XYZ file of C-alpha atoms in Angstrom:
573
model
C -0.156 -0.200 0.096
C 1.021 4.295 -0.182
C 0.618 5.840 1.875
C 0.541 10.075 1.846
C 1.290 12.745 4.805
C -1.150 13.920 6.895
C -3.203 17.789 5.841
C -3.182 20.228 7.736
C -7.251 19.884 8.999
C -6.710 16.539 9.385
C -3.972 16.998 11.834
C -7.173 19.457 13.308
C -9.794 17.108 12.865
C -7.510 14.013 14.472
C -6.273 16.805 17.453
C -9.962 18.360 18.243
C -10.445 14.540 18.440
C -8.052 13.983 21.216
C -5.999 12.577 19.480
C -2.342 13.304 19.549
C 1.559 12.276 17.770
C 4.870 12.858 18.710
C 5.578 14.392 15.617
C 2.929 13.993 12.713
C 4.932 13.950 9.680
C 6.060 10.343 11.128
C 1.886 9.414 10.707
C 0.890 7.489 7.783
C -2.098 7.771 5.281
C -4.245 5.447 2.254
C -5.574 7.754 0.039
C -8.631 7.666 1.315
C -8.196 8.177 4.929
C -11.094 9.346 7.211
C -10.334 10.904 10.203
C -13.435 11.238 11.864
C -12.932 7.503 13.506
C -10.122 7.903 15.347
C -10.637 9.538 18.756
C -8.465 9.337 22.049
C -5.353 8.189 20.335
C -1.833 8.538 20.837
C 0.821 8.176 17.734
C 4.587 7.385 18.411
C 7.222 6.352 15.976
C 6.683 6.181 12.400
C 2.687 4.355 12.167
C 0.776 4.347 9.101
C -2.808 3.774 9.094
C -4.744 2.394 6.068
C -9.315 3.249 5.268
C -11.694 3.246 7.606
C -14.829 3.209 4.952
C -17.316 0.255 6.152
C -18.500 -2.210 9.302
C -16.931 -4.665 11.090
C -18.654 -8.190 12.486
C -17.070 -7.961 16.107
C -20.075 -10.829 16.798
C -22.412 -12.601 14.792
C -25.077 -9.600 13.714
C -23.050 -6.594 15.727
C -21.469 -4.746 13.640
C -19.543 -1.898 14.123
C -17.894 0.977 12.646
C -13.659 0.945 11.689
C -11.736 2.984 13.675
C -9.659 3.303 16.380
C -10.695 4.930 19.774
C -8.578 4.925 22.892
C -5.369 3.597 21.937
C -1.589 4.023 21.762
C 0.403 3.487 18.708
C 3.991 2.823 18.563
C 6.049 1.879 15.488
C 2.961 0.257 14.063
C 1.260 -0.331 11.031
C -2.842 -0.795 10.743
C -4.839 -2.653 7.365
C -7.597 -1.009 6.001
C -11.269 -1.968 8.319
C -9.694 -2.541 11.325
C -11.623 -1.731 14.242
C -8.983 -0.846 17.936
C -10.202 0.024 21.042
C -9.567 -0.137 24.802
C -6.053 -0.482 24.094
C -5.750 -0.357 28.029
C -1.446 0.049 27.785
C 0.299 0.474 23.796
C 1.007 -1.665 20.419
C 4.837 -1.158 19.769
C 6.170 -2.959 16.437
C 3.152 -4.733 15.464
C 2.040 -4.766 11.750
C -2.360 -5.886 12.004
C -3.649 -6.293 8.794
C -6.904 -5.792 7.038
C -10.597 -6.114 8.775
C -8.554 -6.808 12.417
C -11.608 -6.158 16.020
C -8.530 -5.627 18.996
C -9.964 -4.571 22.238
C -9.782 -4.307 25.290
C -6.011 -5.390 25.375
C -3.097 -4.489 27.150
C 0.168 -4.898 25.777
C 0.784 -6.279 22.640
C 4.313 -5.314 21.654
C 7.630 -6.806 19.477
C 10.955 -6.459 20.984
C 13.763 -6.796 19.215
C 15.886 -10.046 18.740
C 12.134 -11.634 18.963
C 12.458 -15.638 17.192
C 8.398 -16.045 17.526
C 9.015 -19.320 19.445
C 10.397 -20.951 16.071
C 14.161 -22.295 16.318
C 13.866 -22.698 19.895
C 15.044 -26.125 20.264
C 13.126 -29.137 23.011
C 13.803 -32.244 24.434
C 10.990 -34.613 23.177
C 10.244 -38.119 22.776
C 13.974 -38.556 23.723
C 14.358 -40.798 26.580
C 17.486 -39.074 27.923
C 16.395 -35.627 28.143
C 18.517 -34.633 25.034
C 17.238 -31.576 23.095
C 16.813 -33.078 19.592
C 13.927 -31.357 17.914
C 14.427 -28.177 16.697
C 10.788 -26.038 16.439
C 9.509 -24.327 13.301
C 5.713 -23.491 11.676
C 6.552 -26.187 8.853
C 7.749 -29.361 11.127
C 5.404 -31.865 11.092
C 4.986 -35.260 12.874
C 7.751 -37.365 9.710
C 10.467 -35.036 10.128
C 10.346 -34.944 14.204
C 10.337 -38.009 13.934
C 13.189 -38.592 12.121
C 14.793 -35.877 14.279
C 13.769 -38.491 17.796
C 14.613 -41.287 16.182
C 18.145 -41.062 14.063
C 19.370 -38.017 17.192
C 22.485 -40.226 17.863
C 23.725 -39.434 14.007
C 25.224 -36.088 14.453
C 26.113 -35.659 10.816
C 21.810 -35.255 9.704
C 21.489 -33.472 13.616
C 23.444 -31.208 12.387
C 22.556 -31.028 8.558
C 18.339 -31.030 9.305
C 19.393 -27.867 11.695
C 21.289 -25.791 9.441
C 18.136 -26.370 6.844
C 15.469 -25.341 9.462
C 17.626 -21.899 10.512
C 17.428 -21.216 6.468
C 13.826 -21.989 6.538
C 12.932 -20.279 9.437
C 15.205 -17.443 8.759
C 14.270 -16.681 4.969
C 10.513 -16.230 6.328
C 10.950 -13.960 9.694
C 8.901 -10.717 9.791
C 11.261 -7.897 11.107
C 8.523 -7.384 13.839
C 5.643 -9.084 15.104
C 2.253 -9.396 12.623
C -1.397 -10.155 13.304
C -3.429 -11.668 10.025
C -6.358 -10.098 8.045
C -9.826 -11.007 9.844
C -8.154 -11.717 12.796
C -9.710 -10.922 16.496
C -8.299 -10.000 20.063
C -10.786 -10.018 22.550
C -10.246 -8.963 26.284
C -6.254 -10.363 26.337
C -3.744 -9.218 28.950
C -0.442 -9.594 26.593
C 0.438 -10.506 23.501
C 4.306 -9.926 22.831
C 6.723 -11.098 20.268
C 3.967 -13.009 18.711
C 2.911 -14.331 14.734
C -0.897 -14.382 14.625
C -2.258 -15.927 11.194
C -5.285 -14.574 9.117
C -8.452 -15.079 11.283
C -7.067 -16.029 14.091
C -9.378 -14.896 17.238
C -8.013 -14.755 20.387
C -10.365 -14.242 23.210
C -9.580 -14.404 27.233
C -5.868 -15.139 27.323
C -3.616 -14.259 29.931
C 0.084 -14.525 28.022
C 0.855 -15.162 24.588
C 4.750 -14.463 24.634
C 6.899 -15.605 21.187
C 4.495 -17.377 19.669
C 3.001 -18.309 15.925
C 0.147 -19.187 15.717
C -0.946 -20.365 11.878
C -3.727 -19.802 10.718
C -6.400 -19.048 7.218
C -10.253 -18.294 6.010
C -10.824 -21.874 6.425
C -8.292 -23.305 9.550
C -8.589 -20.812 11.809
C -6.869 -20.942 14.968
C -8.999 -20.107 19.014
C -6.725 -18.968 21.424
C -9.489 -19.229 24.667
C -9.722 -18.040 28.107
C -6.748 -18.238 31.033
C -4.555 -19.278 28.179
C -0.776 -18.716 28.919
C 1.317 -20.158 25.615
C 4.912 -19.800 25.698
C 7.833 -20.562 23.147
C 5.370 -21.977 21.008
C 4.326 -22.708 17.490
C 0.654 -23.285 17.207
C -0.936 -25.496 13.830
C -3.951 -24.430 11.550
C -6.966 -24.896 12.729
C -5.852 -25.916 16.394
C -7.651 -24.073 19.460
C -6.080 -23.644 23.088
C -9.292 -22.932 25.754
C -9.902 -23.164 29.703
C -6.837 -22.341 31.239
C -4.221 -24.216 29.190
C -0.354 -23.372 29.474
C 1.922 -24.657 26.461
C 4.982 -23.604 26.522
C 7.801 -24.704 24.155
C 5.917 -27.284 22.593
C 4.512 -27.918 18.653
C 0.824 -27.816 18.126
C -0.396 -29.174 15.470
C -2.971 -28.590 12.520
C -6.951 -29.464 14.381
C -5.578 -29.933 18.024
C -7.844 -29.272 20.583
C -6.285 -28.060 24.290
C -8.597 -27.755 27.166
C -9.314 -27.215 30.753
C -6.237 -26.888 32.473
C -4.143 -29.415 30.171
C -0.241 -27.732 30.691
C 2.425 -29.524 28.129
C 6.057 -28.405 28.567
C 8.466 -29.089 25.989
C 6.361 -31.438 23.446
C 5.068 -32.232 20.786
C 1.876 -32.994 19.508
C 0.796 -33.968 16.234
C -2.672 -33.805 14.059
C -5.562 -34.139 15.033
C -4.532 -34.879 19.211
C -7.576 -33.899 21.907
C -5.778 -33.484 25.446
C -7.807 -32.216 28.578
C -6.635 -31.688 32.209
C -3.439 -34.021 32.232
C -0.139 -32.837 30.867
C 2.316 -33.578 28.982
C 6.155 -33.379 29.719
C 8.680 -34.132 26.780
C 5.758 -36.065 24.668
C 6.261 -37.095 20.796
C 2.245 -37.423 20.447
C 1.801 -38.855 17.183
C -1.838 -37.624 15.348
C -5.253 -38.356 17.447
C -4.162 -38.445 20.816
C -6.008 -38.395 23.249
C -6.356 -37.780 26.649
C -9.830 -36.316 29.181
C -7.956 -37.416 32.686
C -6.834 -35.661 35.422
C -4.859 -38.185 36.366
C -3.372 -38.836 32.916
C 0.817 -37.069 31.981
C 2.823 -38.514 28.998
C 6.335 -38.507 28.076
C 8.723 -40.068 25.977
C 7.023 -41.379 22.838
C 3.471 -41.971 22.656
C 1.497 -43.818 19.836
C -1.016 -42.361 17.112
C -4.280 -43.599 17.336
C -4.151 -44.053 21.051
C -7.058 -42.511 23.761
C -5.185 -42.222 26.814
C -6.932 -43.630 29.794
C -9.239 -46.110 27.953
C -9.072 -48.756 29.725
C -9.633 -51.082 26.431
C -6.980 -49.344 23.929
C -4.327 -48.161 26.152
C -4.042 -51.631 27.634
C -3.472 -52.831 23.440
C -1.758 -50.228 22.144
C 1.657 -51.202 25.234
C 2.714 -54.174 24.882
C 5.449 -54.431 21.510
C 5.633 -57.422 20.914
C 2.165 -58.764 20.896
C 0.198 -56.536 19.941
C -3.889 -56.474 19.987
C -3.509 -58.028 23.266
C -5.403 -56.599 26.720
C -3.938 -57.233 30.513
C -6.301 -58.295 33.424
C -5.240 -57.885 36.760
C -6.645 -60.426 39.447
C -4.905 -59.786 43.394
C -1.126 -59.773 42.403
C -0.812 -61.793 39.138
C -1.277 -59.791 35.675
C -2.913 -61.913 33.044
C -2.173 -61.386 29.425
C -4.856 -61.978 26.386
C -3.137 -62.133 23.354
C -4.309 -60.214 20.240
C -7.876 -60.624 21.901
C -8.523 -56.515 21.349
C -9.031 -58.241 17.395
C -12.180 -59.620 17.873
C -13.996 -56.781 20.292
C -16.939 -54.311 18.997
C -14.257 -51.341 20.720
C -11.190 -52.008 18.348
C -13.852 -52.199 14.940
C -15.493 -49.156 16.214
C -12.255 -47.795 16.388
C -11.365 -48.438 12.704
C -13.994 -46.562 11.473
C -13.551 -43.769 13.832
C -9.843 -42.812 13.642
C -10.178 -43.117 9.537
C -13.854 -40.233 10.299
C -11.649 -37.394 11.567
C -8.173 -38.394 9.477
C -8.885 -34.179 8.864
C -5.686 -32.778 8.998
C -5.258 -29.366 6.821
C -3.331 -30.130 3.355
C -0.728 -27.395 4.098
C 2.630 -28.200 2.718
C 3.992 -29.466 5.651
C 0.610 -31.351 7.409
C 1.737 -34.543 8.879
C 1.095 -37.251 7.160
C -1.833 -40.067 9.039
C -1.887 -43.321 7.759
C -4.693 -44.381 9.797
C -4.652 -48.222 7.920
C -5.060 -50.539 10.952
C -3.358 -53.556 9.055
C -0.354 -52.735 6.813
C 3.107 -54.351 5.718
C 3.942 -52.680 9.481
C 1.272 -54.014 11.493
C 1.360 -57.028 9.834
C 5.079 -57.599 10.121
C 4.318 -57.290 14.135
C 1.254 -59.592 13.924
C 3.252 -62.741 12.121
C 6.657 -62.265 14.382
C 3.619 -62.029 17.468
C 1.658 -65.257 16.527
C 5.793 -66.693 16.336
C 6.318 -65.682 18.984
C 3.692 -67.364 21.232
C 4.030 -70.893 18.859
C 7.749 -71.081 20.467
C 6.140 -69.887 23.884
C 3.649 -72.599 22.942
C 6.179 -75.056 21.640
C 8.727 -74.449 24.566
C 6.475 -74.264 27.578
C 4.629 -77.586 26.609
C 1.324 -77.881 24.401
C -0.345 -78.998 27.739
C 1.018 -76.247 30.332
C -2.146 -74.504 32.037
C -0.371 -71.466 31.766
C 3.130 -69.566 29.614
C 4.830 -66.708 31.494
C 5.842 -63.596 28.893
C 8.023 -61.328 30.439
C 6.670 -61.145 33.548
C 2.754 -62.202 32.525
C 0.350 -65.133 32.326
C -1.057 -66.280 29.283
C -3.678 -69.221 30.064
C -3.484 -72.330 27.711
C -7.107 -71.140 25.605
C -5.555 -67.980 25.348
C -2.730 -68.430 23.782
C -4.669 -70.984 21.056
C -6.976 -68.083 21.325
C -4.420 -65.830 20.174
C -2.677 -67.551 17.634
C -6.715 -67.979 15.911
C -6.008 -63.919 16.190
C -3.287 -63.634 14.572
C -4.135 -66.379 11.994
C -7.238 -64.362 11.493
C -5.973 -60.799 11.218
C -3.407 -62.148 8.897
C -5.780 -64.034 6.373
C -8.128 -60.697 6.111
C -5.153 -58.567 5.328
C -3.637 -61.011 2.571
C -7.090 -61.676 0.748
C -7.720 -58.128 1.267
C -4.954 -57.058 -1.020
C -5.370 -59.867 -3.709
C -8.454 -58.839 -4.122
C -7.780 -55.050 -5.222
C -5.168 -56.365 -7.341
C -7.114 -58.723 -9.496
C -10.121 -57.132 -9.333
C -8.754 -54.490 -12.221
C -6.245 -56.944 -13.564
C -6.450 -60.799 -13.524
C -3.420 -61.223 -15.254
C -0.956 -58.902 -13.437
C 2.243 -60.279 -11.563
C 2.959 -58.176 -8.669
C 5.671 -60.831 -7.407
C 8.437 -59.616 -9.368
C 10.013 -56.210 -7.598
C 12.145 -55.367 -4.592
C 11.099 -51.867 -4.184
C 8.665 -52.932 -0.480
C 10.314 -55.580 0.280
C 11.965 -55.894 4.076
C 10.385 -54.691 6.832
C 8.775 -51.743 6.889
C 8.344 -48.504 9.579
C 5.550 -46.519 11.081
C 6.734 -42.590 10.625
C 5.081 -41.180 12.905
C 1.984 -41.333 10.210
C 3.421 -42.327 7.770
C 3.884 -45.992 6.433
C 6.834 -46.703 4.769
C 9.670 -49.472 3.843
C 13.105 -49.383 5.606
C 14.926 -49.140 2.993
C 13.445 -45.988 1.929
C 13.821 -44.437 4.557
C 17.093 -45.203 5.648
C 17.662 -43.961 1.596
C 16.264 -39.926 2.874
C 17.986 -39.962 5.724
C 20.973 -40.543 3.760
C 19.768 -38.090 0.857
C 19.771 -35.189 3.517
C 23.251 -35.879 4.535
C 24.390 -36.224 1.250
C 22.825 -32.731 -0.261
C 20.294 -34.314 -2.477
C 18.026 -33.692 -0.706
C 18.758 -29.524 0.067
C 15.890 -27.800 1.724
C 12.912 -28.518 4.188
C 11.267 -29.022 0.717
C 12.599 -31.503 -1.132
C 12.914 -33.040 1.710
C 8.218 -33.257 3.537
C 7.953 -33.516 -1.143
C 9.701 -36.984 -1.002
C 7.293 -37.857 2.430
C 4.488 -36.828 0.409
C 6.244 -38.880 -2.682
C 6.968 -41.359 -0.221
C 3.173 -41.757 0.383
C 1.824 -42.162 -2.788
C 3.934 -44.472 -3.273
C 2.131 -47.010 -0.274
C 0.499 -49.164 -2.720
C 2.827 -50.362 -4.797
C 5.423 -50.356 -2.386
C 2.493 -52.271 -0.521
C 1.485 -54.917 -3.499
C 4.775 -56.127 -3.607
C 4.893 -56.760 0.517
C 2.009 -58.256 0.459
C 2.482 -60.348 -2.604
C 5.840 -61.654 -1.161
C 4.573 -62.107 2.562
C 1.780 -64.199 0.812
C 4.346 -66.181 -0.683
C 6.175 -66.953 2.467
C 3.406 -67.934 4.206
C 1.707 -70.030 2.243
C 5.439 -71.213 1.242
C 4.458 -70.983 -1.994
C 7.579 -70.213 -5.171
C 4.840 -68.505 -7.317
C 0.658 -67.394 -7.249
C -1.321 -69.802 -9.522
C -5.327 -68.616 -10.039
C -6.059 -71.794 -7.452
C -4.020 -70.143 -5.647
C -5.706 -66.762 -4.882
C -8.921 -68.762 -5.330
C -7.742 -70.308 -2.059
C -6.116 -67.331 -0.882
C -9.604 -65.708 -1.530
C -11.622 -68.709 0.404
C -9.614 -68.455 3.368
C -10.346 -64.570 4.041
C -13.853 -64.850 3.583
C -13.977 -67.551 6.354
C -11.446 -65.197 8.237
C -14.154 -61.792 7.478
C -17.091 -64.025 8.675
C -15.434 -65.398 11.988
C -14.240 -61.618 12.535
C -16.983 -59.716 12.044
C -18.967 -62.718 14.511
C -17.073 -61.750 17.247
C -17.235 -58.383 16.907
C -21.233 -58.767 17.166
C -20.919 -60.981 19.970
C -18.348 -58.355 21.754
C -20.518 -56.078 20.990
C -24.053 -57.945 22.014
C -22.407 -58.891 25.668
C -21.337 -54.261 25.589
C -24.967 -53.917 25.559
C -26.362 -56.848 28.237
C -23.535 -55.103 30.553
C -25.540 -51.624 29.531
C -22.028 -49.962 27.938
C -24.198 -49.264 25.147
C -27.177 -48.571 23.768
C -29.714 -50.733 21.325
C -29.197 -48.515 19.186
C -25.436 -48.112 18.796
C -25.576 -52.135 19.023
C -28.148 -52.224 15.693
C -26.510 -49.040 14.558
C -23.105 -51.720 14.834
C -24.615 -54.322 13.232
C -26.019 -52.782 10.419
C -22.814 -51.293 9.378
C -20.986 -55.561 9.839
C -23.717 -56.406 7.459
C -23.031 -53.918 4.529
C -19.108 -54.894 5.144
C -20.375 -58.412 5.429
C -22.458 -57.914 1.303
C -20.056 -56.149 -0.203
C -16.950 -58.399 0.452
C -19.276 -61.618 -0.779
């Protein structure tokens, strides 16, 4: 925008409205500036003012004319059609976008040397407490996981920190900014902070050294009593009801509320945390906690409902996934794979996919919600083999088996083997049904890309060999920028289906002890899939009926789940 100097008549009118300036020559205005809408304003330093020619909506259906009333401004640029009123202290060194509403605030200020919470190095997900993560606006869960997992690789860390610093330096404004359409009311202090477009801050205590993202479609809300310091807040996130956030990254569409305290943590997309606390925590997408006594620390799995008795227990056991724990007296009993056939698990499978609504920004975290994938199926296969070995070594007729200090009943062990087999048959059958549905002649058994071990890189499922290649490409300069690294993550996610087909074919050959797949083999795999799928849905129905009998769900929920299972069974057949 181009500005002009005030005319003598405009200065006279401003002074009549009880406005004053340290130097009127330092006050610049737009061509259509109207001084009638400024009263009781003090100007210091260089101030640039836009137009004040229309109303803005300060609350649904409540319009007020733009202008500035009872405020002190120093080195401030104000966009067109803003309403700024009742600034009890001052606004200093800030750029304010168009159509903003600022009312009943104490101080908004930028102090020289700020980084707006970016470039801040914290310790998250590290058992040793080592500072391993550098916060910035484009840190997604994959890049953060890479930094935590390979914290021992000094060359990788040095390279990544340089790339991040370059990225931060390239986008840092000279002073704090408040984006277009932002709304700041009843707030005590905002210092050294960037507020994105259409951000709303209502009743916050303090925002200090913070970068808040946001667009018209993904606005951020900061509510009553919130304290946020040295942090980055992602698109669409909300901090509510006295939440305290210090030295953190809060990802896209996260909700932190009801006194939750987070320190030196990264909390990624779609997480919902209330009442408890997180310290040095690495929370993957879809982490959920609503319990006052919950404390998150270290590396927390994604798709995780902390405090939900079933889901928490099943997520905790890495060697025998989808298992349940039962405490009886002084003993803890393990039921391997028991969670696979529960109605709670089926509901989670469906709800996590529906919740995958995070913003698809350039740095948005990738979240693959598939419960059966090369990563999980490989874990399941290893768990099944562990149970087979335990059964063989400890005796096939033993009433109990000991595993890592836990007790497994004989029948539970056999049921675990059965459930793991069921899951593998469902996975193999689903994959081949999708492959051969479109091209029955397709030979998917060739090629190496996708074979071997897989990893879950904070929501991105990929072959471990590809993950290692990313680290090498960062170190040798092939991936020369943060943009290039994020694009590589997107490319890996786009190739997931191709990688998965190769892995599934090799896994199926090994499982059935075949050297190649014939039409007869495919038919057998499909028959095994239908049997496993039917057995799985039958057990889910039985578990849902048990929940209904125990008054855990109502009749409507039971019937809806049963109808959904019927539809899926019809589609599979």
